[in-house]
mmCIF file of C-alpha atoms and ligand atoms in Angstrom:
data_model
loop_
_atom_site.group_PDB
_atom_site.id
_atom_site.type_symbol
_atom_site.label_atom_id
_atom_site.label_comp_id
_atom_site.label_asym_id
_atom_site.label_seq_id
_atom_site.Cartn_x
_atom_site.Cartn_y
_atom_site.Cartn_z
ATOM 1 C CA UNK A 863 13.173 60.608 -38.258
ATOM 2 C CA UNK A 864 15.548 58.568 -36.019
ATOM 3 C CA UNK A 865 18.105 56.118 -36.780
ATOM 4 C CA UNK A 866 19.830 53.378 -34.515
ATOM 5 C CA UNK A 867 23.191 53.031 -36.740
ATOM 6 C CA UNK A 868 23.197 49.497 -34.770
ATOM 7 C CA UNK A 869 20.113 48.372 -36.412
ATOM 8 C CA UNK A 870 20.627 50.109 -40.379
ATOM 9 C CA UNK A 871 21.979 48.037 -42.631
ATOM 10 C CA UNK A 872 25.314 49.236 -44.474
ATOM 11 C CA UNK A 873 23.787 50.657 -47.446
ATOM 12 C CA UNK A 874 21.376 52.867 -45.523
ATOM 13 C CA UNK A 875 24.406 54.177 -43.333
ATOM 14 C CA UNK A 876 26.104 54.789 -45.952
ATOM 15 C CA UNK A 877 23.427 56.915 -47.929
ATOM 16 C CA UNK A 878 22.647 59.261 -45.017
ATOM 17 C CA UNK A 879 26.028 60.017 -44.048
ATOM 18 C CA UNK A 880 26.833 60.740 -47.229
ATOM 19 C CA UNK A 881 23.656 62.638 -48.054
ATOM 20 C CA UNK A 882 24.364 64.928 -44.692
ATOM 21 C CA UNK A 883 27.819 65.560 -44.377
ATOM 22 C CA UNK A 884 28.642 67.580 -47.080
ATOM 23 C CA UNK A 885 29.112 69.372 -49.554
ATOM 24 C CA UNK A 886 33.267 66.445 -49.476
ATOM 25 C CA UNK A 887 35.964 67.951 -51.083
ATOM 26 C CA UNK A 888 36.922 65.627 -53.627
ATOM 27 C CA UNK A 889 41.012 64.286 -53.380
ATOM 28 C CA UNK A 890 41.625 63.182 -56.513
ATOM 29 C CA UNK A 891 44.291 60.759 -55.450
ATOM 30 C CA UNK A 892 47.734 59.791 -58.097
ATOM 31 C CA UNK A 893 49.863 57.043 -57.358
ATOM 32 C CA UNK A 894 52.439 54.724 -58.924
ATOM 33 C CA UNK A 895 52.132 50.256 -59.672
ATOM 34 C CA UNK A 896 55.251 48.279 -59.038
ATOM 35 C CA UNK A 897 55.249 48.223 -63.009
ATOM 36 C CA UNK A 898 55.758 52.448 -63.385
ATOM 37 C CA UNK A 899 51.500 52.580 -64.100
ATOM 38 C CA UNK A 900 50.126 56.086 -63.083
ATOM 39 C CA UNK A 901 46.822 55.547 -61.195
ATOM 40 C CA UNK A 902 43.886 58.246 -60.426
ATOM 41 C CA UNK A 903 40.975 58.060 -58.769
ATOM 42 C CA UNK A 904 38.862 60.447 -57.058
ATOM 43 C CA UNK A 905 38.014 59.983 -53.144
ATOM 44 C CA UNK A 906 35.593 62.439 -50.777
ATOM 45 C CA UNK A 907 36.100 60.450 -48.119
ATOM 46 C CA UNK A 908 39.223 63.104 -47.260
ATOM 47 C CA UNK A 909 40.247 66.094 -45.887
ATOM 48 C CA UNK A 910 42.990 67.795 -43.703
ATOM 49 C CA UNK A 911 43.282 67.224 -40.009
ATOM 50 C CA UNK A 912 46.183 69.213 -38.930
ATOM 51 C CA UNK A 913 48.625 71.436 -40.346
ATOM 52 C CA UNK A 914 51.348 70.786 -37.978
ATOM 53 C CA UNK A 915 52.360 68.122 -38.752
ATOM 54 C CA UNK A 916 50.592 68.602 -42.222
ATOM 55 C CA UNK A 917 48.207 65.495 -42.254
ATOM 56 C CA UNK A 918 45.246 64.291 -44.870
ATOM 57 C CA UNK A 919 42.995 61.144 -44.492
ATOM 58 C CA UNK A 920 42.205 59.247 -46.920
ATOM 59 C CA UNK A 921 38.754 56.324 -46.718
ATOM 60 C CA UNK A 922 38.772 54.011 -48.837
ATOM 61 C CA UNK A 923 36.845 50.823 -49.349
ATOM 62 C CA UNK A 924 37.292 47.878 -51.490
ATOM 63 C CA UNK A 925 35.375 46.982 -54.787
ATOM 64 C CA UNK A 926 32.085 45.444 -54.336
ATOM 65 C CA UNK A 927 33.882 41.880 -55.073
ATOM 66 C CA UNK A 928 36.389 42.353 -51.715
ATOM 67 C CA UNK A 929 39.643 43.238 -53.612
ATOM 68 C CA UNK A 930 41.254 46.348 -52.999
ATOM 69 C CA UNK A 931 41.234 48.892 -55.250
ATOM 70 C CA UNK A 932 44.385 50.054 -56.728
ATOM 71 C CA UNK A 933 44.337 53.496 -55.194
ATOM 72 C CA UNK A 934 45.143 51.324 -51.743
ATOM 73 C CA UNK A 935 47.407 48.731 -52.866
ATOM 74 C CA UNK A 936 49.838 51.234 -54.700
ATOM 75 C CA UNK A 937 49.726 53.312 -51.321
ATOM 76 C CA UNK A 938 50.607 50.355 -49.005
ATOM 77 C CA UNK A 939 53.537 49.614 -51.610
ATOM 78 C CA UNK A 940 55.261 52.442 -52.162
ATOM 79 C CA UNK A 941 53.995 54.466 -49.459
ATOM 80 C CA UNK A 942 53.537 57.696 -51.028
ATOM 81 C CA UNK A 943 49.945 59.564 -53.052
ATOM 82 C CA UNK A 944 49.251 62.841 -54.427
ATOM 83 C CA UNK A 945 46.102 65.169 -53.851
ATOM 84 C CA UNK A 946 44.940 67.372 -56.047
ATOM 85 C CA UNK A 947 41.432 69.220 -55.889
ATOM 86 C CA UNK A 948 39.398 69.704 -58.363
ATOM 87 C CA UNK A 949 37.795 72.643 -59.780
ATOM 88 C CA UNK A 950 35.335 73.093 -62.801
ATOM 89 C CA UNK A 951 37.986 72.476 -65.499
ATOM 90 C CA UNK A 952 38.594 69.470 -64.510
ATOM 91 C CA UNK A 953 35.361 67.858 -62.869
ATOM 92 C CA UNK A 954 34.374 65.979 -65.758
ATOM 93 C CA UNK A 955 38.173 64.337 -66.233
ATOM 94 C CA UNK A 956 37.974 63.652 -62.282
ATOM 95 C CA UNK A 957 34.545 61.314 -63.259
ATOM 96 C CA UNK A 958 36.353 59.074 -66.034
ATOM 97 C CA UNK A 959 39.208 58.335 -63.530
ATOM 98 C CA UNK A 960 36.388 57.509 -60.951
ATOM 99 C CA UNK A 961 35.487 54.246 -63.265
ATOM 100 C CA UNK A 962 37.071 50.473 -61.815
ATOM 101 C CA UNK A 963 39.192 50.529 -64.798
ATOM 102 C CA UNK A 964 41.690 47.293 -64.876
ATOM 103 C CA UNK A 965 44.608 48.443 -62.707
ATOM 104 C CA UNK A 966 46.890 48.655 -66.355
ATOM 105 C CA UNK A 967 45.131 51.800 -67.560
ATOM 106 C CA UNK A 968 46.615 55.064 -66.996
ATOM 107 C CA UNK A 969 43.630 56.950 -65.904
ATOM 108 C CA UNK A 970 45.026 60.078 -66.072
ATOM 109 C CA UNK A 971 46.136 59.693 -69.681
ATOM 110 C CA UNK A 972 42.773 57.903 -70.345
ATOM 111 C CA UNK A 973 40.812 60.862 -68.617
ATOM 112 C CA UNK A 974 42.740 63.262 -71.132
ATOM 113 C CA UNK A 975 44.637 65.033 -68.392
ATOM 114 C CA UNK A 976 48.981 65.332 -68.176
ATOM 115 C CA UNK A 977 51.043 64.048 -65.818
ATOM 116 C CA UNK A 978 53.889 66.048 -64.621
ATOM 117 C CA UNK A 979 56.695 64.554 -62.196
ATOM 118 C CA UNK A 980 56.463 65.329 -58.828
ATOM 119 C CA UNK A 981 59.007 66.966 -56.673
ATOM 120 C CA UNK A 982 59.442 64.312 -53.952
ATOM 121 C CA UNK A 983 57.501 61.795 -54.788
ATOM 122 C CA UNK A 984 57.824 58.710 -57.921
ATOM 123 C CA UNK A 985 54.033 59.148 -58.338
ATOM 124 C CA UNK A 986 52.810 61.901 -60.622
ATOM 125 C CA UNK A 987 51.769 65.151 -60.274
ATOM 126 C CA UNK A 988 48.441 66.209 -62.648
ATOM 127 C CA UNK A 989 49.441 69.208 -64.326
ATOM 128 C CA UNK A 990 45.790 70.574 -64.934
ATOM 129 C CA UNK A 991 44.908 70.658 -61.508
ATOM 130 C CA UNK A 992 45.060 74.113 -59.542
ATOM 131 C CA UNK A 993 46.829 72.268 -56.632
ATOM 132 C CA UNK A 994 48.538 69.032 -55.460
ATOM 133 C CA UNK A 995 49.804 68.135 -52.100
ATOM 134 C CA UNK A 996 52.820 65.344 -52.404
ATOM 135 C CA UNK A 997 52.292 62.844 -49.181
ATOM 136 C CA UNK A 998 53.548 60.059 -47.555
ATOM 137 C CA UNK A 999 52.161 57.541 -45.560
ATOM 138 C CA UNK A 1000 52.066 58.204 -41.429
ATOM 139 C CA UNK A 1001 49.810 55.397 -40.771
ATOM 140 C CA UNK A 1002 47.323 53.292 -42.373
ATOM 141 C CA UNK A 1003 44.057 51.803 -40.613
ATOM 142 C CA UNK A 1004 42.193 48.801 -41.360
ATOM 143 C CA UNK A 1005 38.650 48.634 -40.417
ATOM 144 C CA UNK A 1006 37.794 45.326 -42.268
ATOM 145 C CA UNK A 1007 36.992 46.328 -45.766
ATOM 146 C CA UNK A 1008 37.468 49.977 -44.922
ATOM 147 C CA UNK A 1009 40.973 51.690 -45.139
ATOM 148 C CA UNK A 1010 42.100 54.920 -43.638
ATOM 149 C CA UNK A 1011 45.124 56.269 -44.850
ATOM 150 C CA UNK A 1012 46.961 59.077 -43.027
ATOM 151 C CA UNK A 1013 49.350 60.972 -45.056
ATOM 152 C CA UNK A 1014 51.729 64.151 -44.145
ATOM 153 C CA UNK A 1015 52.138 66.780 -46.768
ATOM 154 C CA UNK A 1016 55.714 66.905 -47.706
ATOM 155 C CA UNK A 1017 55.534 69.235 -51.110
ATOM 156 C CA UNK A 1018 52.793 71.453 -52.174
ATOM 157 C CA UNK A 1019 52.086 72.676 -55.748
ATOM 158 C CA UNK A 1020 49.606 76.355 -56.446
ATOM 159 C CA UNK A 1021 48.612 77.208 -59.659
ATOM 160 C CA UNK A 1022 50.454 80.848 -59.238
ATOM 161 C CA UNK A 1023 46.997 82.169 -60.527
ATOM 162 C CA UNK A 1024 45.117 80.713 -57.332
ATOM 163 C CA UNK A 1025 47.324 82.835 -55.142
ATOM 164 C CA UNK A 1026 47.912 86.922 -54.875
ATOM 165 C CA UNK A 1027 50.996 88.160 -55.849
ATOM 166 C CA UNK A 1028 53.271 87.544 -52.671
ATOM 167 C CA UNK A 1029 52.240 83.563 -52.307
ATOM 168 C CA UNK A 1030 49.670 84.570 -48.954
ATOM 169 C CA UNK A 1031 46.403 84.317 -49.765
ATOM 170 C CA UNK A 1032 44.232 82.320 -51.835
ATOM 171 C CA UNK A 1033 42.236 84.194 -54.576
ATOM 172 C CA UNK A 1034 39.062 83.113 -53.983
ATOM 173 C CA UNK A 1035 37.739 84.631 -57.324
ATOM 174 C CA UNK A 1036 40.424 82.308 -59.159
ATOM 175 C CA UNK A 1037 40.268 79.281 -57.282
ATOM 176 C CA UNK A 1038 37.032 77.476 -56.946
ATOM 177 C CA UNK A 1039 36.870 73.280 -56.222
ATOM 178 C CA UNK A 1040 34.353 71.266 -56.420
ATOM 179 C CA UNK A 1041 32.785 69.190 -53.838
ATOM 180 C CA UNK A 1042 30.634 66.318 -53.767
ATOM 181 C CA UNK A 1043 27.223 66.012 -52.107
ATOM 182 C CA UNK A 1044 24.112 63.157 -52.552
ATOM 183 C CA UNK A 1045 24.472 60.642 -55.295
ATOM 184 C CA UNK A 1046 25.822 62.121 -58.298
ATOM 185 C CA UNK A 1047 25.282 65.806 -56.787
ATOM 186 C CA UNK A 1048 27.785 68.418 -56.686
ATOM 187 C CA UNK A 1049 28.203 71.967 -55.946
ATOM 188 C CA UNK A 1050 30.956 74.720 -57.046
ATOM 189 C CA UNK A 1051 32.783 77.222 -54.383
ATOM 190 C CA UNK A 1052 31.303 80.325 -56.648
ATOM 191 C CA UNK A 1053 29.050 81.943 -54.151
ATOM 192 C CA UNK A 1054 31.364 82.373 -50.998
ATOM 193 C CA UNK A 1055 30.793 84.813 -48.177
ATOM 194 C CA UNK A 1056 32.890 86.579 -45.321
ATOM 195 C CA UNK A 1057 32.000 85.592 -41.786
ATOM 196 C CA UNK A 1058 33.791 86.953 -39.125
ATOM 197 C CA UNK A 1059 33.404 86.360 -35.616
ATOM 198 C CA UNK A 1060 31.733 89.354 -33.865
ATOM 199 C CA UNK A 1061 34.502 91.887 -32.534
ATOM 200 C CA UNK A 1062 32.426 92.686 -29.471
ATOM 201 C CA UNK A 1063 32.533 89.073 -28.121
ATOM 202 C CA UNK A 1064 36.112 88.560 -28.519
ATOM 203 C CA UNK A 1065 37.240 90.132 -24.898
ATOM 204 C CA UNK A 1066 35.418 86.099 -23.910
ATOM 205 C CA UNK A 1067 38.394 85.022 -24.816
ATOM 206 C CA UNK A 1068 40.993 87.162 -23.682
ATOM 207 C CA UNK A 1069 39.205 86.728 -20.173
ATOM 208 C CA UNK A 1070 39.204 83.281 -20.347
ATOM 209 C CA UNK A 1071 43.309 83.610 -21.202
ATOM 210 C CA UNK A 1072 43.520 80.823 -23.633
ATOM 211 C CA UNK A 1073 45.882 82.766 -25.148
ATOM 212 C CA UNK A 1074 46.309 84.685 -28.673
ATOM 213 C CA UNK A 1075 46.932 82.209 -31.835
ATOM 214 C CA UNK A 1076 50.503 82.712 -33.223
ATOM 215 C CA UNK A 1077 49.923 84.159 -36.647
ATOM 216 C CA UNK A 1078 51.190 81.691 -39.050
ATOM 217 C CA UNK A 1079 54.213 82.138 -41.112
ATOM 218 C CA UNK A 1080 54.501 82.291 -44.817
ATOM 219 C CA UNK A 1081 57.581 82.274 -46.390
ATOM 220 C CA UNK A 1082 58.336 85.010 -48.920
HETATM 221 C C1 LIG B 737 33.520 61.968 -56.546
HETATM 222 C C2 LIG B 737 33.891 60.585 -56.149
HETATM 223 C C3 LIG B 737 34.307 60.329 -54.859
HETATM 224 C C4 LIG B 737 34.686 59.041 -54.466
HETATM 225 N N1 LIG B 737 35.096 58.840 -53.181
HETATM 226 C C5 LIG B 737 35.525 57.620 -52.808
HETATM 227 C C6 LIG B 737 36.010 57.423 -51.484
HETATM 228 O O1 LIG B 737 36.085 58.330 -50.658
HETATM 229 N N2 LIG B 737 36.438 56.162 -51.152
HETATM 230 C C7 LIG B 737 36.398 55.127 -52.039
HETATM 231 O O2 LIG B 737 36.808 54.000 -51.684
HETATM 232 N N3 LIG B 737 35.943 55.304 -53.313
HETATM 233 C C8 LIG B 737 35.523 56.515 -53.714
HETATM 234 N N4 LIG B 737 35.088 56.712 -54.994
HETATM 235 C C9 LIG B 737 35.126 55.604 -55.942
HETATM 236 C C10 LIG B 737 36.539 55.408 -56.522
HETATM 237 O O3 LIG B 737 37.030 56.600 -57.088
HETATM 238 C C11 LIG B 737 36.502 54.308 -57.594
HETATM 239 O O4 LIG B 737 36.167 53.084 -56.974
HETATM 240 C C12 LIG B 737 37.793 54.193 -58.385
HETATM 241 O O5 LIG B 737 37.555 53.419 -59.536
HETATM 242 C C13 LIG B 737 38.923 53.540 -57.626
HETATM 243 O O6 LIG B 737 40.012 53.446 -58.511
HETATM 244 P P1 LIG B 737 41.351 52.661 -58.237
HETATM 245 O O7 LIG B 737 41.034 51.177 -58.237
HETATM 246 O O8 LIG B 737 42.206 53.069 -59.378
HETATM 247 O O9 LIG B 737 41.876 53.105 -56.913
HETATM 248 C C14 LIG B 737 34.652 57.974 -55.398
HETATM 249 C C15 LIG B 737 34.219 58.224 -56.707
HETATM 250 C C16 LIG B 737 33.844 59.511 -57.071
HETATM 251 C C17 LIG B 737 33.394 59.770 -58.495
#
Protein backbone atom coordinates (compact mmCIF):
# COMPACT_ATOMS: atom_id res chain seq x y z
CA UNK A 1 0.00 0.00 0.00
CA UNK A 2 0.92 3.63 -0.90
CA UNK A 3 0.11 6.80 0.66
CA UNK A 4 0.23 10.49 -0.76
CA UNK A 5 0.56 12.32 2.83
CA UNK A 6 -0.91 15.33 0.56
CA UNK A 7 -4.08 13.59 -0.02
CA UNK A 8 -4.63 11.59 3.82
CA UNK A 9 -6.53 13.27 5.99
CA UNK A 10 -4.94 14.13 9.56
CA UNK A 11 -6.23 11.28 11.40
CA UNK A 12 -4.93 8.70 8.94
CA UNK A 13 -1.38 10.44 9.08
CA UNK A 14 -1.42 10.39 12.26
CA UNK A 15 -2.29 6.58 12.80
CA UNK A 16 0.42 5.28 10.45
CA UNK A 17 3.15 7.28 11.67
CA UNK A 18 2.45 6.40 14.84
CA UNK A 19 1.75 2.74 14.12
CA UNK A 20 5.41 2.60 12.22
CA UNK A 21 7.76 4.55 13.99
CA UNK A 22 8.21 2.92 17.02
CA UNK A 23 8.45 1.29 19.63
CA UNK A 24 8.55 6.09 21.30
CA UNK A 25 10.15 6.38 24.38
CA UNK A 26 7.72 7.89 26.53
CA UNK A 27 8.98 11.60 28.32
CA UNK A 28 6.93 11.87 30.99
CA UNK A 29 7.13 15.62 31.13
CA UNK A 30 6.85 17.81 34.99
CA UNK A 31 6.39 21.33 35.04
CA UNK A 32 5.28 24.20 37.29
CA UNK A 33 1.63 26.86 36.87
CA UNK A 34 2.15 30.48 37.69
CA UNK A 35 0.09 29.38 40.91
CA UNK A 36 3.11 26.69 42.30
CA UNK A 37 0.68 23.57 40.56
CA UNK A 38 2.95 20.53 39.65
CA UNK A 39 1.86 19.25 36.20
CA UNK A 40 2.64 15.65 34.47
CA UNK A 41 1.88 14.33 31.49
CA UNK A 42 3.35 11.77 29.39
CA UNK A 43 4.58 12.65 25.65
CA UNK A 44 6.27 10.02 22.87
CA UNK A 45 6.49 12.50 20.61
CA UNK A 46 10.35 12.98 22.14
CA UNK A 47 13.65 11.99 22.16
CA UNK A 48 17.34 13.27 22.22
CA UNK A 49 18.96 14.92 19.27
CA UNK A 50 22.36 15.78 20.37
CA UNK A 51 24.43 15.46 23.29
CA UNK A 52 26.56 18.39 22.75
CA UNK A 53 24.82 20.68 23.42
CA UNK A 54 22.50 18.18 25.36
CA UNK A 55 19.11 18.73 23.48
CA UNK A 56 15.44 16.85 23.74
CA UNK A 57 12.30 17.64 21.59
CA UNK A 58 9.35 17.73 22.76
CA UNK A 59 5.66 17.51 20.14
CA UNK A 60 2.98 18.51 21.43
CA UNK A 61 -0.47 19.29 20.17
CA UNK A 62 -3.39 21.00 21.59
CA UNK A 63 -6.66 19.40 23.04
CA UNK A 64 -9.17 18.41 20.57
CA UNK A 65 -11.12 21.85 21.48
CA UNK A 66 -7.81 24.15 20.22
CA UNK A 67 -6.51 25.16 23.72
CA UNK A 68 -3.22 24.26 24.71
CA UNK A 69 -2.60 21.84 27.01
CA UNK A 70 -0.94 22.70 30.17
CA UNK A 71 2.21 20.74 29.56
CA UNK A 72 2.86 23.76 26.78
CA UNK A 73 1.63 26.73 28.45
CA UNK A 74 3.67 26.09 31.75
CA UNK A 75 6.78 25.55 29.35
CA UNK A 76 6.34 28.84 27.38
CA UNK A 77 5.98 30.55 30.97
CA UNK A 78 8.55 29.59 32.91
CA UNK A 79 10.69 28.12 30.40
CA UNK A 80 11.91 25.14 32.05
CA UNK A 81 10.37 20.88 32.07
CA UNK A 82 11.61 17.76 33.43
CA UNK A 83 11.93 14.23 31.68
CA UNK A 84 11.76 11.31 33.24
CA UNK A 85 11.36 7.75 31.54
CA UNK A 86 9.41 5.35 32.52
CA UNK A 87 9.93 1.85 33.35
CA UNK A 88 7.47 -0.96 34.54
CA UNK A 89 7.01 0.45 38.07
CA UNK A 90 5.72 3.22 37.02
CA UNK A 91 3.79 2.66 33.60
CA UNK A 92 0.52 2.47 35.05
CA UNK A 93 1.05 5.99 37.21
CA UNK A 94 2.48 7.46 33.76
CA UNK A 95 -1.38 6.52 32.22
CA UNK A 96 -3.44 8.47 35.04
CA UNK A 97 -1.24 11.60 34.43
CA UNK A 98 -1.93 11.04 30.63
CA UNK A 99 -5.84 12.03 31.39
CA UNK A 100 -6.93 16.10 30.36
CA UNK A 101 -7.33 16.61 33.96
CA UNK A 102 -8.36 20.48 34.78
CA UNK A 103 -4.99 22.25 34.84
CA UNK A 104 -5.53 22.57 39.10
CA UNK A 105 -4.84 18.88 39.72
CA UNK A 106 -1.53 17.78 40.70
CA UNK A 107 -1.17 14.81 38.53
CA UNK A 108 1.63 13.52 40.04
CA UNK A 109 0.09 13.49 43.51
CA UNK A 110 -3.19 12.30 41.85
CA UNK A 111 -1.24 9.46 39.93
CA UNK A 112 0.13 8.36 43.50
CA UNK A 113 3.71 9.18 42.66
CA UNK A 114 6.23 11.92 44.93
CA UNK A 115 7.57 14.85 43.91
CA UNK A 116 11.02 15.70 44.88
CA UNK A 117 12.63 19.29 44.17
CA UNK A 118 14.76 19.57 41.46
CA UNK A 119 18.28 20.75 41.42
CA UNK A 120 18.03 23.65 38.94
CA UNK A 121 14.87 23.86 38.07
CA UNK A 122 11.29 25.31 40.20
CA UNK A 123 9.47 22.37 38.54
CA UNK A 124 9.61 19.00 40.24
CA UNK A 125 11.53 16.16 40.01
CA UNK A 126 9.37 12.54 40.31
CA UNK A 127 11.12 10.65 42.80
CA UNK A 128 9.92 7.11 41.54
CA UNK A 129 11.27 7.45 38.29
CA UNK A 130 14.75 5.73 37.44
CA UNK A 131 15.84 9.01 35.70
CA UNK A 132 15.04 12.72 35.06
CA UNK A 133 16.76 15.14 32.86
CA UNK A 134 16.19 18.99 34.23
CA UNK A 135 15.81 21.29 30.85
CA UNK A 136 15.33 24.51 29.68
CA UNK A 137 13.88 25.90 26.82
CA UNK A 138 16.39 26.57 23.54
CA UNK A 139 13.63 27.20 21.22
CA UNK A 140 10.09 26.54 20.75
CA UNK A 141 8.29 25.91 17.23
CA UNK A 142 4.88 26.53 16.24
CA UNK A 143 3.45 24.56 13.49
CA UNK A 144 -0.23 25.75 13.89
CA UNK A 145 -1.72 23.52 16.48
CA UNK A 146 1.50 21.56 16.76
CA UNK A 147 4.36 22.64 19.19
CA UNK A 148 7.94 21.59 19.21
CA UNK A 149 9.80 22.31 22.12
CA UNK A 150 13.61 22.12 22.19
CA UNK A 151 15.11 21.81 25.52
CA UNK A 152 18.99 21.46 26.70
CA UNK A 153 19.70 19.16 29.56
CA UNK A 154 21.12 21.18 32.31
CA UNK A 155 20.93 18.47 35.42
CA UNK A 156 20.55 14.82 35.20
CA UNK A 157 19.23 12.48 37.95
CA UNK A 158 20.19 8.09 37.86
CA UNK A 159 18.65 5.92 40.08
CA UNK A 160 22.33 4.75 41.45
CA UNK A 161 20.85 1.17 40.85
CA UNK A 162 20.51 1.84 36.94
CA UNK A 163 24.21 2.47 36.78
CA UNK A 164 27.50 0.12 37.67
CA UNK A 165 29.43 1.03 40.40
CA UNK A 166 31.76 3.88 38.95
CA UNK A 167 28.65 6.05 37.33
CA UNK A 168 29.75 4.61 33.38
CA UNK A 169 27.51 2.38 32.19
CA UNK A 170 23.97 1.73 32.29
CA UNK A 171 22.87 -1.68 33.78
CA UNK A 172 20.82 -2.87 31.34
CA UNK A 173 19.51 -5.76 33.62
CA UNK A 174 18.32 -2.90 36.15
CA UNK A 175 17.08 -0.37 33.95
CA UNK A 176 14.35 -1.18 31.55
CA UNK A 177 11.71 1.82 30.07
CA UNK A 178 8.93 1.48 28.46
CA UNK A 179 8.00 2.62 25.10
CA UNK A 180 4.95 3.20 23.31
CA UNK A 181 3.85 1.62 20.02
CA UNK A 182 0.06 1.40 18.12
CA UNK A 183 -2.91 2.59 20.07
CA UNK A 184 -2.71 1.60 23.54
CA UNK A 185 0.35 -0.87 22.72
CA UNK A 186 3.49 -0.98 24.51
CA UNK A 187 6.55 -2.95 24.82
CA UNK A 188 9.31 -3.33 27.76
CA UNK A 189 13.33 -3.09 27.08
CA UNK A 190 13.59 -6.86 28.70
CA UNK A 191 14.85 -8.76 25.74
CA UNK A 192 17.92 -6.61 24.54
CA UNK A 193 20.76 -7.87 22.40
CA UNK A 194 24.51 -6.87 21.57
CA UNK A 195 25.16 -5.77 18.02
CA UNK A 196 28.37 -4.75 17.11
CA UNK A 197 29.54 -3.59 13.93
CA UNK A 198 31.67 -6.27 12.16
CA UNK A 199 35.51 -5.80 13.09
CA UNK A 200 36.57 -6.85 9.61
CA UNK A 201 34.79 -3.89 7.88
CA UNK A 202 36.04 -1.28 10.08
CA UNK A 203 39.55 -0.58 8.06
CA UNK A 204 36.32 1.28 5.48
CA UNK A 205 36.61 3.74 7.65
CA UNK A 206 39.99 4.32 8.57
CA UNK A 207 40.57 4.44 4.65
CA UNK A 208 38.08 6.77 4.13
CA UNK A 209 39.95 9.02 7.15
CA UNK A 210 36.88 10.39 8.70
CA UNK A 211 38.66 10.18 11.61
CA UNK A 212 38.42 8.12 15.07
CA UNK A 213 35.41 9.34 17.51
CA UNK A 214 36.86 10.96 20.70
CA UNK A 215 35.84 8.59 23.44
CA UNK A 216 33.54 10.45 25.62
CA UNK A 217 34.33 11.56 29.05
CA UNK A 218 32.71 10.58 32.24
CA UNK A 219 33.45 12.18 35.21
CA UNK A 220 34.46 10.07 38.21
C1 LIG B 1 1.96 7.32 26.32
C2 LIG B 1 1.39 8.63 25.94
C3 LIG B 1 2.07 9.46 25.07
C4 LIG B 1 1.57 10.71 24.71
N1 LIG B 1 2.29 11.49 23.86
C5 LIG B 1 1.84 12.72 23.56
C6 LIG B 1 2.62 13.56 22.71
O1 LIG B 1 3.71 13.22 22.26
N2 LIG B 1 2.13 14.81 22.44
C7 LIG B 1 0.94 15.25 22.94
O2 LIG B 1 0.54 16.40 22.66
N3 LIG B 1 0.18 14.46 23.75
C8 LIG B 1 0.61 13.23 24.08
N4 LIG B 1 -0.12 12.43 24.92
C9 LIG B 1 -1.36 12.95 25.50
C10 LIG B 1 -1.07 13.86 26.71
O3 LIG B 1 -0.28 13.20 27.67
C11 LIG B 1 -2.40 14.29 27.35
O4 LIG B 1 -3.11 15.09 26.43
C12 LIG B 1 -2.23 14.99 28.68
O5 LIG B 1 -3.47 15.04 29.34
C13 LIG B 1 -1.73 16.41 28.56
O6 LIG B 1 -1.69 16.95 29.86
P1 LIG B 1 -1.42 18.46 30.23
O7 LIG B 1 -2.62 19.27 29.77
O8 LIG B 1 -1.28 18.42 31.70
O9 LIG B 1 -0.18 18.88 29.53
C14 LIG B 1 0.33 11.16 25.25
C15 LIG B 1 -0.38 10.32 26.12
C16 LIG B 1 0.15 9.08 26.46
C17 LIG B 1 -0.62 8.19 27.42
Amino acid sequence: MDFDFAELPEKDRYRLLCSFVGPRPIALVTTIDEHGCNNAAPMSFFNVFSHEPPLLILGMQTRPNGTAKDTVSNIRRSGEFVVHMVDMAIAKEMIVTGINFPSDVDEIEFAGLTSVPSVKLAAPRIEEAPCAMECRVSQILDYGRRTIVIGEVVQMYVRDECLDERGHYVRPEVYQPIARLHADNYIVADNQFVLKRPVELLHHEEAAGYGVPKPVKVPG
